[in-house]
């Protein structure tokens, strides 16, 4: 009996993930207006009843899809990557990694929800506040891990981290209208300099070594 229940639970979890992947795919590739429950149901290849069993409304489904996408993609991005020991190199590595993270599909899927919430849907706007808290929590935690204890212990680290995250997200939006190679983004050097500036003793050693 326990074995049967476990199989049913596994099957339900697999179906839920399939629906979430389909919703995230539609949201990212086709936009908020195309992300109807009917279309997502078709892309996922599940019945209407099965979709509604897991996600009773469009808003619940879309916000859950963004959560799912963020958890999977951000975890995958820097998993197993060796972080440099040299502090200056670590700052450069962390800034580059955070810049890459903000360009992932979960960011653009969130932007689609923002647009939908702004123009037409109070229910989505309310649900989106949880998405935003979750997304910021993921970004902040990943930044802390990437920069490491020497940088995160700096007195002005939290403010600098918030400025970086906010400006990176804003810069990514500009790519919608002015597409270019993100690896040549001029602001990368500015973000690196911000973190070097909050470590005056380390900064002095860096200058002396040059």
PDB file of N, CA, C and O in Angstrom, residues 88-145:
ATOM      1  N   UNK A  88      40.392  40.061  -5.590  1.00  0.00           N
ATOM      2  CA  UNK A  88      40.005  40.865  -6.747  1.00  0.00           C
ATOM      3  C   UNK A  88      39.378  39.985  -7.832  1.00  0.00           C
ATOM      4  O   UNK A  88      38.355  40.340  -8.421  1.00  0.00           O
ATOM      5  N   UNK A  89      39.978  38.822  -8.063  1.00  0.00           N
ATOM      6  CA  UNK A  89      39.427  37.905  -9.060  1.00  0.00           C
ATOM      7  C   UNK A  89      38.065  37.383  -8.629  1.00  0.00           C
ATOM      8  O   UNK A  89      37.174  37.173  -9.453  1.00  0.00           O
ATOM      9  N   UNK A  90      37.910  37.199  -7.320  1.00  0.00           N
ATOM     10  CA  UNK A  90      36.617  36.726  -6.821  1.00  0.00           C
ATOM     11  C   UNK A  90      35.529  37.768  -7.047  1.00  0.00           C
ATOM     12  O   UNK A  90      34.395  37.433  -7.394  1.00  0.00           O
ATOM     13  N   UNK A  91      35.859  39.037  -6.832  1.00  0.00           N
ATOM     14  CA  UNK A  91      34.887  40.104  -7.072  1.00  0.00           C
ATOM     15  C   UNK A  91      34.488  40.125  -8.544  1.00  0.00           C
ATOM     16  O   UNK A  91      33.301  40.212  -8.877  1.00  0.00           O
ATOM     17  N   UNK A  92      35.485  40.016  -9.427  1.00  0.00           N
ATOM     18  CA  UNK A  92      35.181  39.997 -10.858  1.00  0.00           C
ATOM     19  C   UNK A  92      34.311  38.793 -11.217  1.00  0.00           C
ATOM     20  O   UNK A  92      33.347  38.908 -11.984  1.00  0.00           O
ATOM     21  N   UNK A  93      34.652  37.642 -10.643  1.00  0.00           N
ATOM     22  CA  UNK A  93      33.896  36.424 -10.909  1.00  0.00           C
ATOM     23  C   UNK A  93      32.455  36.571 -10.422  1.00  0.00           C
ATOM     24  O   UNK A  93      31.501  36.206 -11.125  1.00  0.00           O
ATOM     25  N   UNK A  94      32.284  37.103  -9.198  1.00  0.00           N
ATOM     26  CA  UNK A  94      30.951  37.230  -8.614  1.00  0.00           C
ATOM     27  C   UNK A  94      30.078  38.201  -9.408  1.00  0.00           C
ATOM     28  O   UNK A  94      28.896  37.931  -9.665  1.00  0.00           O
ATOM     29  N   UNK A  95      30.651  39.328  -9.810  1.00  0.00           N
ATOM     30  CA  UNK A  95      29.906  40.300 -10.603  1.00  0.00           C
ATOM     31  C   UNK A  95      29.486  39.683 -11.937  1.00  0.00           C
ATOM     32  O   UNK A  95      28.330  39.820 -12.368  1.00  0.00           O
ATOM     33  N   UNK A  96      30.408  38.992 -12.595  1.00  0.00           N
ATOM     34  CA  UNK A  96      30.089  38.365 -13.887  1.00  0.00           C
ATOM     35  C   UNK A  96      29.003  37.305 -13.732  1.00  0.00           C
ATOM     36  O   UNK A  96      28.103  37.191 -14.569  1.00  0.00           O
ATOM     37  N   UNK A  97      29.093  36.524 -12.651  1.00  0.00           N
ATOM     38  CA  UNK A  97      28.095  35.477 -12.421  1.00  0.00           C
ATOM     39  C   UNK A  97      26.719  36.077 -12.152  1.00  0.00           C
ATOM     40  O   UNK A  97      25.705  35.592 -12.666  1.00  0.00           O
ATOM     41  N   UNK A  98      26.667  37.133 -11.357  1.00  0.00           N
ATOM     42  CA  UNK A  98      25.390  37.782 -11.067  1.00  0.00           C
ATOM     43  C   UNK A  98      24.801  38.418 -12.325  1.00  0.00           C
ATOM     44  O   UNK A  98      23.588  38.403 -12.546  1.00  0.00           O
ATOM     45  N   UNK A  99      25.658  38.965 -13.170  1.00  0.00           N
ATOM     46  CA  UNK A  99      25.200  39.539 -14.432  1.00  0.00           C
ATOM     47  C   UNK A  99      24.598  38.460 -15.318  1.00  0.00           C
ATOM     48  O   UNK A  99      23.562  38.655 -15.952  1.00  0.00           O
ATOM     49  N   UNK A 100      25.231  37.297 -15.334  1.00  0.00           N
ATOM     50  CA  UNK A 100      24.695  36.189 -16.133  1.00  0.00           C
ATOM     51  C   UNK A 100      23.373  35.689 -15.559  1.00  0.00           C
ATOM     52  O   UNK A 100      22.431  35.374 -16.295  1.00  0.00           O
ATOM     53  N   UNK A 101      23.287  35.625 -14.233  1.00  0.00           N
ATOM     54  CA  UNK A 101      22.058  35.173 -13.586  1.00  0.00           C
ATOM     55  C   UNK A 101      20.883  36.078 -13.949  1.00  0.00           C
ATOM     56  O   UNK A 101      19.781  35.602 -14.230  1.00  0.00           O
ATOM     57  N   UNK A 102      21.111  37.390 -13.957  1.00  0.00           N
ATOM     58  CA  UNK A 102      20.012  38.318 -14.262  1.00  0.00           C
ATOM     59  C   UNK A 102      19.597  38.272 -15.726  1.00  0.00           C
ATOM     60  O   UNK A 102      18.598  38.893 -16.104  1.00  0.00           O
ATOM     61  N   UNK A 103      20.336  37.547 -16.545  1.00  0.00           N
ATOM     62  CA  UNK A 103      19.952  37.396 -17.944  1.00  0.00           C
ATOM     63  C   UNK A 103      19.245  36.085 -18.234  1.00  0.00           C
ATOM     64  O   UNK A 103      18.928  35.795 -19.390  1.00  0.00           O
ATOM     65  N   UNK A 104      18.993  35.298 -17.188  1.00  0.00           N
ATOM     66  CA  UNK A 104      18.360  33.993 -17.377  1.00  0.00           C
ATOM     67  C   UNK A 104      16.872  34.128 -17.685  1.00  0.00           C
ATOM     68  O   UNK A 104      16.251  35.165 -17.461  1.00  0.00           O
ATOM     69  N   UNK A 105      16.307  33.039 -18.175  1.00  0.00           N
ATOM     70  CA  UNK A 105      14.891  33.040 -18.576  1.00  0.00           C
ATOM     71  C   UNK A 105      13.953  33.379 -17.423  1.00  0.00           C
ATOM     72  O   UNK A 105      12.887  33.961 -17.644  1.00  0.00           O
ATOM     73  N   UNK A 106      14.352  33.053 -16.183  1.00  0.00           N
ATOM     74  CA  UNK A 106      13.470  33.364 -15.051  1.00  0.00           C
ATOM     75  C   UNK A 106      13.302  34.872 -14.883  1.00  0.00           C
ATOM     76  O   UNK A 106      12.238  35.347 -14.468  1.00  0.00           O
ATOM     77  N   UNK A 107      14.351  35.648 -15.218  1.00  0.00           N
ATOM     78  CA  UNK A 107      14.243  37.108 -15.140  1.00  0.00           C
ATOM     79  C   UNK A 107      13.216  37.621 -16.133  1.00  0.00           C
ATOM     80  O   UNK A 107      12.341  38.422 -15.802  1.00  0.00           O
ATOM     81  N   UNK A 108      13.305  37.141 -17.373  1.00  0.00           N
ATOM     82  CA  UNK A 108      12.388  37.622 -18.401  1.00  0.00           C
ATOM     83  C   UNK A 108      10.966  37.140 -18.154  1.00  0.00           C
ATOM     84  O   UNK A 108       9.998  37.861 -18.443  1.00  0.00           O
ATOM     85  N   UNK A 109      10.822  35.943 -17.594  1.00  0.00           N
ATOM     86  CA  UNK A 109       9.486  35.464 -17.241  1.00  0.00           C
ATOM     87  C   UNK A 109       8.874  36.357 -16.163  1.00  0.00           C
ATOM     88  O   UNK A 109       7.677  36.683 -16.206  1.00  0.00           O
ATOM     89  N   UNK A 110       9.687  36.773 -15.203  1.00  0.00           N
ATOM     90  CA  UNK A 110       9.198  37.692 -14.171  1.00  0.00           C
ATOM     91  C   UNK A 110       8.789  39.029 -14.768  1.00  0.00           C
ATOM     92  O   UNK A 110       7.780  39.620 -14.372  1.00  0.00           O
ATOM     93  N   UNK A 111       9.573  39.518 -15.726  1.00  0.00           N
ATOM     94  CA  UNK A 111       9.216  40.772 -16.386  1.00  0.00           C
ATOM     95  C   UNK A 111       7.861  40.675 -17.085  1.00  0.00           C
ATOM     96  O   UNK A 111       7.063  41.623 -17.073  1.00  0.00           O
ATOM     97  N   UNK A 112       7.565  39.527 -17.680  1.00  0.00           N
ATOM     98  CA  UNK A 112       6.271  39.326 -18.324  1.00  0.00           C
ATOM     99  C   UNK A 112       5.141  39.409 -17.299  1.00  0.00           C
ATOM    100  O   UNK A 112       4.088  40.003 -17.569  1.00  0.00           O
ATOM    101  N   UNK A 113       5.363  38.850 -16.127  1.00  0.00           N
ATOM    102  CA  UNK A 113       4.347  38.938 -15.071  1.00  0.00           C
ATOM    103  C   UNK A 113       4.185  40.378 -14.595  1.00  0.00           C
ATOM    104  O   UNK A 113       3.077  40.834 -14.310  1.00  0.00           O
ATOM    105  N   UNK A 114       5.294  41.099 -14.488  1.00  0.00           N
ATOM    106  CA  UNK A 114       5.212  42.510 -14.094  1.00  0.00           C
ATOM    107  C   UNK A 114       4.322  43.290 -15.053  1.00  0.00           C
ATOM    108  O   UNK A 114       3.486  44.086 -14.630  1.00  0.00           O
ATOM    109  N   UNK A 115       4.527  43.059 -16.336  1.00  0.00           N
ATOM    110  CA  UNK A 115       3.737  43.782 -17.332  1.00  0.00           C
ATOM    111  C   UNK A 115       2.259  43.415 -17.245  1.00  0.00           C
ATOM    112  O   UNK A 115       1.383  44.274 -17.334  1.00  0.00           O
ATOM    113  N   UNK A 116       1.987  42.136 -17.054  1.00  0.00           N
ATOM    114  CA  UNK A 116       0.610  41.709 -16.919  1.00  0.00           C
ATOM    115  C   UNK A 116      -0.047  42.289 -15.675  1.00  0.00           C
ATOM    116  O   UNK A 116      -1.211  42.708 -15.701  1.00  0.00           O
ATOM    117  N   UNK A 117       0.685  42.334 -14.590  1.00  0.00           N
ATOM    118  CA  UNK A 117       0.146  42.879 -13.343  1.00  0.00           C
ATOM    119  C   UNK A 117      -0.067  44.385 -13.445  1.00  0.00           C
ATOM    120  O   UNK A 117      -1.027  44.931 -12.901  1.00  0.00           O
ATOM    121  N   UNK A 118       0.818  45.075 -14.141  1.00  0.00           N
ATOM    122  CA  UNK A 118       0.726  46.538 -14.227  1.00  0.00           C
ATOM    123  C   UNK A 118      -0.499  46.985 -15.007  1.00  0.00           C
ATOM    124  O   UNK A 118      -1.145  47.969 -14.652  1.00  0.00           O
ATOM    125  N   UNK A 119      -0.846  46.246 -16.049  1.00  0.00           N
ATOM    126  CA  UNK A 119      -1.862  46.747 -16.979  1.00  0.00           C
ATOM    127  C   UNK A 119      -3.265  46.226 -16.736  1.00  0.00           C
ATOM    128  O   UNK A 119      -4.221  46.893 -17.106  1.00  0.00           O
ATOM    129  N   UNK A 120      -3.392  45.019 -16.149  1.00  0.00           N
ATOM    130  CA  UNK A 120      -4.737  44.471 -16.208  1.00  0.00           C
ATOM    131  C   UNK A 120      -5.196  43.620 -15.039  1.00  0.00           C
ATOM    132  O   UNK A 120      -6.377  43.350 -14.948  1.00  0.00           O
ATOM    133  N   UNK A 121      -4.331  43.204 -14.149  1.00  0.00           N
ATOM    134  CA  UNK A 121      -4.725  42.119 -13.277  1.00  0.00           C
ATOM    135  C   UNK A 121      -4.359  42.357 -11.808  1.00  0.00           C
ATOM    136  O   UNK A 121      -3.247  42.042 -11.383  1.00  0.00           O
ATOM    137  N   UNK A 122      -5.300  42.866 -10.999  1.00  0.00           N
ATOM    138  CA  UNK A 122      -5.013  43.104  -9.581  1.00  0.00           C
ATOM    139  C   UNK A 122      -4.661  41.813  -8.833  1.00  0.00           C
ATOM    140  O   UNK A 122      -3.823  41.830  -7.925  1.00  0.00           O
ATOM    141  N   UNK A 123      -5.301  40.697  -9.193  1.00  0.00           N
ATOM    142  CA  UNK A 123      -5.018  39.427  -8.522  1.00  0.00           C
ATOM    143  C   UNK A 123      -3.582  38.990  -8.783  1.00  0.00           C
ATOM    144  O   UNK A 123      -2.877  38.530  -7.879  1.00  0.00           O
ATOM    145  N   UNK A 124      -3.145  39.168 -10.014  1.00  0.00           N
ATOM    146  CA  UNK A 124      -1.763  38.825 -10.355  1.00  0.00           C
ATOM    147  C   UNK A 124      -0.797  39.757  -9.647  1.00  0.00           C
ATOM    148  O   UNK A 124       0.266  39.341  -9.187  1.00  0.00           O
ATOM    149  N   UNK A 125      -1.163  41.034  -9.541  1.00  0.00           N
ATOM    150  CA  UNK A 125      -0.299  42.006  -8.875  1.00  0.00           C
ATOM    151  C   UNK A 125      -0.066  41.600  -7.418  1.00  0.00           C
ATOM    152  O   UNK A 125       1.041  41.715  -6.903  1.00  0.00           O
ATOM    153  N   UNK A 126      -1.113  41.118  -6.778  1.00  0.00           N
ATOM    154  CA  UNK A 126      -0.980  40.678  -5.393  1.00  0.00           C
ATOM    155  C   UNK A 126      -0.092  39.435  -5.298  1.00  0.00           C
ATOM    156  O   UNK A 126       0.774  39.341  -4.434  1.00  0.00           O
ATOM    157  N   UNK A 127      -0.313  38.486  -6.200  1.00  0.00           N
ATOM    158  CA  UNK A 127       0.495  37.261  -6.193  1.00  0.00           C
ATOM    159  C   UNK A 127       1.940  37.553  -6.551  1.00  0.00           C
ATOM    160  O   UNK A 127       2.860  36.874  -6.080  1.00  0.00           O
ATOM    161  N   UNK A 128       2.168  38.562  -7.365  1.00  0.00           N
ATOM    162  CA  UNK A 128       3.509  38.875  -7.834  1.00  0.00           C
ATOM    163  C   UNK A 128       4.415  39.384  -6.720  1.00  0.00           C
ATOM    164  O   UNK A 128       5.637  39.242  -6.792  1.00  0.00           O
ATOM    165  N   UNK A 129       3.829  39.951  -5.681  1.00  0.00           N
ATOM    166  CA  UNK A 129       4.646  40.443  -4.572  1.00  0.00           C
ATOM    167  C   UNK A 129       5.426  39.297  -3.936  1.00  0.00           C
ATOM    168  O   UNK A 129       6.570  39.458  -3.515  1.00  0.00           O
ATOM    169  N   UNK A 130       4.817  38.109  -3.899  1.00  0.00           N
ATOM    170  CA  UNK A 130       5.513  36.943  -3.362  1.00  0.00           C
ATOM    171  C   UNK A 130       6.621  36.502  -4.317  1.00  0.00           C
ATOM    172  O   UNK A 130       7.701  36.089  -3.884  1.00  0.00           O
ATOM    173  N   UNK A 131       6.357  36.565  -5.620  1.00  0.00           N
ATOM    174  CA  UNK A 131       7.374  36.227  -6.614  1.00  0.00           C
ATOM    175  C   UNK A 131       8.583  37.136  -6.454  1.00  0.00           C
ATOM    176  O   UNK A 131       9.735  36.687  -6.469  1.00  0.00           O
ATOM    177  N   UNK A 132       8.319  38.423  -6.295  1.00  0.00           N
ATOM    178  CA  UNK A 132       9.407  39.394  -6.185  1.00  0.00           C
ATOM    179  C   UNK A 132      10.231  39.147  -4.925  1.00  0.00           C
ATOM    180  O   UNK A 132      11.462  39.193  -4.954  1.00  0.00           O
ATOM    181  N   UNK A 133       9.558  38.878  -3.814  1.00  0.00           N
ATOM    182  CA  UNK A 133      10.291  38.577  -2.580  1.00  0.00           C
ATOM    183  C   UNK A 133      11.152  37.326  -2.750  1.00  0.00           C
ATOM    184  O   UNK A 133      12.305  37.284  -2.319  1.00  0.00           O
ATOM    185  N   UNK A 134      10.575  36.319  -3.385  1.00  0.00           N
ATOM    186  CA  UNK A 134      11.297  35.064  -3.590  1.00  0.00           C
ATOM    187  C   UNK A 134      12.490  35.285  -4.529  1.00  0.00           C
ATOM    188  O   UNK A 134      13.586  34.792  -4.275  1.00  0.00           O
ATOM    189  N   UNK A 135      12.264  36.003  -5.609  1.00  0.00           N
ATOM    190  CA  UNK A 135      13.329  36.238  -6.572  1.00  0.00           C
ATOM    191  C   UNK A 135      14.470  37.038  -5.943  1.00  0.00           C
ATOM    192  O   UNK A 135      15.648  36.699  -6.122  1.00  0.00           O
ATOM    193  N   UNK A 136      14.122  38.083  -5.210  1.00  0.00           N
ATOM    194  CA  UNK A 136      15.161  38.877  -4.559  1.00  0.00           C
ATOM    195  C   UNK A 136      15.913  38.046  -3.520  1.00  0.00           C
ATOM    196  O   UNK A 136      17.129  38.185  -3.368  1.00  0.00           O
ATOM    197  N   UNK A 137      15.185  37.192  -2.817  1.00  0.00           N
ATOM    198  CA  UNK A 137      15.834  36.332  -1.834  1.00  0.00           C
ATOM    199  C   UNK A 137      16.849  35.411  -2.479  1.00  0.00           C
ATOM    200  O   UNK A 137      17.963  35.224  -1.961  1.00  0.00           O
ATOM    201  N   UNK A 138      16.493  34.837  -3.626  1.00  0.00           N
ATOM    202  CA  UNK A 138      17.408  33.953  -4.355  1.00  0.00           C
ATOM    203  C   UNK A 138      18.633  34.730  -4.829  1.00  0.00           C
ATOM    204  O   UNK A 138      19.777  34.278  -4.692  1.00  0.00           O
ATOM    205  N   UNK A 139      18.402  35.921  -5.403  1.00  0.00           N
ATOM    206  CA  UNK A 139      19.507  36.734  -5.907  1.00  0.00           C
ATOM    207  C   UNK A 139      20.449  37.173  -4.785  1.00  0.00           C
ATOM    208  O   UNK A 139      21.674  37.123  -4.921  1.00  0.00           O
ATOM    209  N   UNK A 140      19.880  37.600  -3.670  1.00  0.00           N
ATOM    210  CA  UNK A 140      20.705  38.055  -2.546  1.00  0.00           C
ATOM    211  C   UNK A 140      21.536  36.915  -1.977  1.00  0.00           C
ATOM    212  O   UNK A 140      22.735  37.079  -1.704  1.00  0.00           O
ATOM    213  N   UNK A 141      20.901  35.761  -1.796  1.00  0.00           N
ATOM    214  CA  UNK A 141      21.620  34.614  -1.237  1.00  0.00           C
ATOM    215  C   UNK A 141      22.748  34.161  -2.161  1.00  0.00           C
ATOM    216  O   UNK A 141      23.848  33.815  -1.706  1.00  0.00           O
ATOM    217  N   UNK A 142      22.476  34.179  -3.467  1.00  0.00           N
ATOM    218  CA  UNK A 142      23.514  33.752  -4.421  1.00  0.00           C
ATOM    219  C   UNK A 142      24.660  34.748  -4.445  1.00  0.00           C
ATOM    220  O   UNK A 142      25.837  34.374  -4.517  1.00  0.00           O
ATOM    221  N   UNK A 143      24.339  36.052  -4.374  1.00  0.00           N
ATOM    222  CA  UNK A 143      25.388  37.069  -4.338  1.00  0.00           C
ATOM    223  C   UNK A 143      26.262  36.894  -3.110  1.00  0.00           C
ATOM    224  O   UNK A 143      27.499  36.945  -3.195  1.00  0.00           O
ATOM    225  N   UNK A 144      25.659  36.679  -1.953  1.00  0.00           N
ATOM    226  CA  UNK A 144      26.423  36.500  -0.716  1.00  0.00           C
ATOM    227  C   UNK A 144      27.377  35.323  -0.827  1.00  0.00           C
ATOM    228  O   UNK A 144      28.534  35.384  -0.390  1.00  0.00           O
ATOM    229  N   UNK A 145      26.881  34.238  -1.416  1.00  0.00           N
ATOM    230  CA  UNK A 145      27.714  33.046  -1.574  1.00  0.00           C
ATOM    231  C   UNK A 145      28.870  33.301  -2.537  1.00  0.00           C
ATOM    232  O   UNK A 145      30.007  32.875  -2.290  1.00  0.00           O
TER     233      UNK A 145
END
